[in-house]
């Protein structure tokens, strides 16, 4: 049997060149070959010029497609390359040389997995709690507008009652760094184009979960700067709110039986 074809996608919008270089260096140093596909939404050609001598597939968008649609363009190119395993990568992450191989090996050894998220840490090595419950409108409102109750709420919502060093199946994982079986991405037609940015990862994880397990895999660690830009930028905040409305219109505001079932299951499993 030949070696697996592994691809990765990176969607950029006027990102720091140093951050993009960190991703490129992580890919270059990987112990397995990865074809990195970059979709550039930027409003200038600075990144294009910077990448001229870099080993990647560069695609320049004529307009800002947003996060999900940008990755969908990359998924199509990955499929054309006969990719078997695809990595969704944020521009502000970096990782050690063994990470991708370890995740691919996990896929190969456990055929019923659709998605793997490694342990994600800040640059100071503190854990980012990116395994979560499937969000309800109350979850998003409380986290945004009622910080005085955030600690108690996040203990449940961010699954802090689950030790961060054990492998398990969370209801939801972040889209900052994910390994996914490429055929599943193609089967579900990638991200829902209606989400310009924010909550597109919640939507796609729910759809991917119907094809296989969603696994938190803390044996491997990826570093993520995680700036929470929508908390600081009014325009990004508006994108977040618009996406939330679209998401709950699609999945249900107060009556979402799947959300209730999945969230209750993880609480019961860990006896919360």
PDB file of N, CA, C and O in Angstrom, residues 132-136 139 152-162 168-171 259-272:
ATOM      1  N   UNK A 132     -15.992  21.685  23.772  1.00  0.00           N
ATOM      2  CA  UNK A 132     -17.136  22.382  24.363  1.00  0.00           C
ATOM      3  C   UNK A 132     -18.421  21.588  24.181  1.00  0.00           C
ATOM      4  O   UNK A 132     -18.469  20.611  23.415  1.00  0.00           O
ATOM      5  N   UNK A 133     -19.444  22.052  24.883  1.00  0.00           N
ATOM      6  CA  UNK A 133     -20.793  21.597  24.593  1.00  0.00           C
ATOM      7  C   UNK A 133     -21.238  22.228  23.276  1.00  0.00           C
ATOM      8  O   UNK A 133     -20.672  23.232  22.825  1.00  0.00           O
ATOM      9  N   UNK A 134     -22.240  21.637  22.642  1.00  0.00           N
ATOM     10  CA  UNK A 134     -22.868  22.305  21.504  1.00  0.00           C
ATOM     11  C   UNK A 134     -23.572  23.546  22.051  1.00  0.00           C
ATOM     12  O   UNK A 134     -24.365  23.448  22.989  1.00  0.00           O
ATOM     13  N   UNK A 135     -23.302  24.727  21.514  1.00  0.00           N
ATOM     14  CA  UNK A 135     -23.798  25.957  22.143  1.00  0.00           C
ATOM     15  C   UNK A 135     -25.309  26.165  21.973  1.00  0.00           C
ATOM     16  O   UNK A 135     -25.888  25.824  20.949  1.00  0.00           O
ATOM     17  N   UNK A 136     -25.892  26.755  22.989  1.00  0.00           N
ATOM     18  CA  UNK A 136     -27.261  27.240  22.942  1.00  0.00           C
ATOM     19  C   UNK A 136     -27.198  28.765  22.861  1.00  0.00           C
ATOM     20  O   UNK A 136     -26.141  29.359  23.114  1.00  0.00           O
ATOM     21  N   UNK A 139     -25.795  30.143  26.062  1.00  0.00           N
ATOM     22  CA  UNK A 139     -24.350  30.005  26.228  1.00  0.00           C
ATOM     23  C   UNK A 139     -23.615  31.197  25.629  1.00  0.00           C
ATOM     24  O   UNK A 139     -22.725  31.786  26.256  1.00  0.00           O
ATOM     25  N   UNK A 152     -18.219  30.122  36.370  1.00  0.00           N
ATOM     26  CA  UNK A 152     -19.106  29.015  36.711  1.00  0.00           C
ATOM     27  C   UNK A 152     -19.718  28.401  35.458  1.00  0.00           C
ATOM     28  O   UNK A 152     -19.788  27.173  35.313  1.00  0.00           O
ATOM     29  N   UNK A 153     -20.131  29.268  34.536  1.00  0.00           N
ATOM     30  CA  UNK A 153     -20.733  28.778  33.292  1.00  0.00           C
ATOM     31  C   UNK A 153     -19.726  27.993  32.461  1.00  0.00           C
ATOM     32  O   UNK A 153     -20.012  26.916  31.942  1.00  0.00           O
ATOM     33  N   UNK A 154     -18.505  28.532  32.323  1.00  0.00           N
ATOM     34  CA  UNK A 154     -17.505  27.899  31.464  1.00  0.00           C
ATOM     35  C   UNK A 154     -17.017  26.559  32.008  1.00  0.00           C
ATOM     36  O   UNK A 154     -16.511  25.736  31.242  1.00  0.00           O
ATOM     37  N   UNK A 155     -17.146  26.351  33.309  1.00  0.00           N
ATOM     38  CA  UNK A 155     -16.756  25.063  33.875  1.00  0.00           C
ATOM     39  C   UNK A 155     -17.518  23.927  33.182  1.00  0.00           C
ATOM     40  O   UNK A 155     -16.943  22.871  32.884  1.00  0.00           O
ATOM     41  N   UNK A 156     -18.782  24.167  32.911  1.00  0.00           N
ATOM     42  CA  UNK A 156     -19.588  23.160  32.203  1.00  0.00           C
ATOM     43  C   UNK A 156     -19.430  23.296  30.694  1.00  0.00           C
ATOM     44  O   UNK A 156     -19.171  22.315  30.002  1.00  0.00           O
ATOM     45  N   UNK A 157     -19.581  24.527  30.202  1.00  0.00           N
ATOM     46  CA  UNK A 157     -19.604  24.737  28.742  1.00  0.00           C
ATOM     47  C   UNK A 157     -18.291  24.334  28.088  1.00  0.00           C
ATOM     48  O   UNK A 157     -18.279  23.748  26.998  1.00  0.00           O
ATOM     49  N   UNK A 158     -17.159  24.618  28.733  1.00  0.00           N
ATOM     50  CA  UNK A 158     -15.849  24.269  28.183  1.00  0.00           C
ATOM     51  C   UNK A 158     -15.358  22.907  28.669  1.00  0.00           C
ATOM     52  O   UNK A 158     -14.179  22.578  28.514  1.00  0.00           O
ATOM     53  N   UNK A 159     -16.244  22.128  29.236  1.00  0.00           N
ATOM     54  CA  UNK A 159     -15.943  20.738  29.652  1.00  0.00           C
ATOM     55  C   UNK A 159     -14.739  20.670  30.579  1.00  0.00           C
ATOM     56  O   UNK A 159     -13.938  19.727  30.502  1.00  0.00           O
ATOM     57  N   UNK A 160     -14.619  21.629  31.487  1.00  0.00           N
ATOM     58  CA  UNK A 160     -13.479  21.625  32.398  1.00  0.00           C
ATOM     59  C   UNK A 160     -13.596  20.541  33.463  1.00  0.00           C
ATOM     60  O   UNK A 160     -12.643  20.282  34.192  1.00  0.00           O
ATOM     61  N   UNK A 161     -14.753  19.892  33.506  1.00  0.00           N
ATOM     62  CA  UNK A 161     -14.927  18.755  34.402  1.00  0.00           C
ATOM     63  C   UNK A 161     -14.303  17.484  33.823  1.00  0.00           C
ATOM     64  O   UNK A 161     -14.239  16.455  34.494  1.00  0.00           O
ATOM     65  N   UNK A 162     -13.818  17.561  32.564  1.00  0.00           N
ATOM     66  CA  UNK A 162     -13.101  16.448  31.942  1.00  0.00           C
ATOM     67  C   UNK A 162     -11.606  16.753  32.003  1.00  0.00           C
ATOM     68  O   UNK A 162     -11.184  17.824  31.558  1.00  0.00           O
ATOM     69  N   UNK A 168     -11.115  11.629  24.605  1.00  0.00           N
ATOM     70  CA  UNK A 168     -12.552  11.373  24.708  1.00  0.00           C
ATOM     71  C   UNK A 168     -13.252  11.960  23.487  1.00  0.00           C
ATOM     72  O   UNK A 168     -12.612  12.539  22.600  1.00  0.00           O
ATOM     73  N   UNK A 169     -14.576  11.808  23.444  1.00  0.00           N
ATOM     74  CA  UNK A 169     -15.375  12.307  22.330  1.00  0.00           C
ATOM     75  C   UNK A 169     -16.202  13.512  22.787  1.00  0.00           C
ATOM     76  O   UNK A 169     -17.273  13.353  23.353  1.00  0.00           O
ATOM     77  N   UNK A 170     -15.709  14.724  22.577  1.00  0.00           N
ATOM     78  CA  UNK A 170     -16.457  15.910  22.988  1.00  0.00           C
ATOM     79  C   UNK A 170     -17.595  16.197  22.017  1.00  0.00           C
ATOM     80  O   UNK A 170     -17.523  15.834  20.833  1.00  0.00           O
ATOM     81  N   UNK A 171     -18.628  16.893  22.477  1.00  0.00           N
ATOM     82  CA  UNK A 171     -19.696  17.288  21.563  1.00  0.00           C
ATOM     83  C   UNK A 171     -19.210  18.238  20.462  1.00  0.00           C
ATOM     84  O   UNK A 171     -19.697  18.204  19.336  1.00  0.00           O
ATOM     85  N   UNK A 259     -28.874  18.643  20.152  1.00  0.00           N
ATOM     86  CA  UNK A 259     -28.003  19.377  21.085  1.00  0.00           C
ATOM     87  C   UNK A 259     -28.218  18.888  22.513  1.00  0.00           C
ATOM     88  O   UNK A 259     -27.261  18.611  23.245  1.00  0.00           O
ATOM     89  N   UNK A 260     -29.476  18.780  22.894  1.00  0.00           N
ATOM     90  CA  UNK A 260     -29.797  18.349  24.252  1.00  0.00           C
ATOM     91  C   UNK A 260     -29.289  16.931  24.504  1.00  0.00           C
ATOM     92  O   UNK A 260     -28.675  16.659  25.548  1.00  0.00           O
ATOM     93  N   UNK A 261     -29.493  16.046  23.545  1.00  0.00           N
ATOM     94  CA  UNK A 261     -29.087  14.643  23.706  1.00  0.00           C
ATOM     95  C   UNK A 261     -27.574  14.505  23.834  1.00  0.00           C
ATOM     96  O   UNK A 261     -27.067  13.822  24.733  1.00  0.00           O
ATOM     97  N   UNK A 262     -26.844  15.163  22.939  1.00  0.00           N
ATOM     98  CA  UNK A 262     -25.381  15.047  22.922  1.00  0.00           C
ATOM     99  C   UNK A 262     -24.773  15.697  24.169  1.00  0.00           C
ATOM    100  O   UNK A 262     -23.876  15.131  24.815  1.00  0.00           O
ATOM    101  N   UNK A 263     -25.250  16.876  24.526  1.00  0.00           N
ATOM    102  CA  UNK A 263     -24.712  17.564  25.704  1.00  0.00           C
ATOM    103  C   UNK A 263     -24.999  16.795  26.989  1.00  0.00           C
ATOM    104  O   UNK A 263     -24.137  16.679  27.875  1.00  0.00           O
ATOM    105  N   UNK A 264     -26.189  16.261  27.107  1.00  0.00           N
ATOM    106  CA  UNK A 264     -26.534  15.483  28.302  1.00  0.00           C
ATOM    107  C   UNK A 264     -25.712  14.202  28.384  1.00  0.00           C
ATOM    108  O   UNK A 264     -25.354  13.751  29.482  1.00  0.00           O
ATOM    109  N   UNK A 265     -25.380  13.643  27.233  1.00  0.00           N
ATOM    110  CA  UNK A 265     -24.616  12.392  27.198  1.00  0.00           C
ATOM    111  C   UNK A 265     -23.212  12.579  27.780  1.00  0.00           C
ATOM    112  O   UNK A 265     -22.740  11.749  28.563  1.00  0.00           O
ATOM    113  N   UNK A 266     -22.544  13.681  27.408  1.00  0.00           N
ATOM    114  CA  UNK A 266     -21.181  13.897  27.910  1.00  0.00           C
ATOM    115  C   UNK A 266     -21.208  14.208  29.401  1.00  0.00           C
ATOM    116  O   UNK A 266     -20.327  13.789  30.163  1.00  0.00           O
ATOM    117  N   UNK A 267     -22.220  14.927  29.872  1.00  0.00           N
ATOM    118  CA  UNK A 267     -22.342  15.209  31.306  1.00  0.00           C
ATOM    119  C   UNK A 267     -22.567  13.926  32.092  1.00  0.00           C
ATOM    120  O   UNK A 267     -21.982  13.711  33.162  1.00  0.00           O
ATOM    121  N   UNK A 268     -23.404  13.053  31.543  1.00  0.00           N
ATOM    122  CA  UNK A 268     -23.687  11.780  32.209  1.00  0.00           C
ATOM    123  C   UNK A 268     -22.451  10.890  32.230  1.00  0.00           C
ATOM    124  O   UNK A 268     -22.161  10.240  33.227  1.00  0.00           O
ATOM    125  N   UNK A 269     -21.704  10.887  31.112  1.00  0.00           N
ATOM    126  CA  UNK A 269     -20.506  10.037  31.022  1.00  0.00           C
ATOM    127  C   UNK A 269     -19.509  10.387  32.110  1.00  0.00           C
ATOM    128  O   UNK A 269     -18.860   9.508  32.699  1.00  0.00           O
ATOM    129  N   UNK A 270     -19.381  11.688  32.417  1.00  0.00           N
ATOM    130  CA  UNK A 270     -18.409  12.126  33.411  1.00  0.00           C
ATOM    131  C   UNK A 270     -19.076  12.484  34.745  1.00  0.00           C
ATOM    132  O   UNK A 270     -18.480  13.183  35.574  1.00  0.00           O
ATOM    133  N   UNK A 271     -20.313  12.042  34.893  1.00  0.00           N
ATOM    134  CA  UNK A 271     -21.051  12.148  36.150  1.00  0.00           C
ATOM    135  C   UNK A 271     -21.128  13.562  36.695  1.00  0.00           C
ATOM    136  O   UNK A 271     -20.936  13.812  37.888  1.00  0.00           O
ATOM    137  N   UNK A 272     -21.404  14.507  35.796  1.00  0.00           N
ATOM    138  CA  UNK A 272     -21.550  15.888  36.224  1.00  0.00           C
ATOM    139  C   UNK A 272     -22.949  16.105  36.811  1.00  0.00           C
ATOM    140  O   UNK A 272     -23.935  15.757  36.159  1.00  0.00           O
TER     141      UNK A 272
END
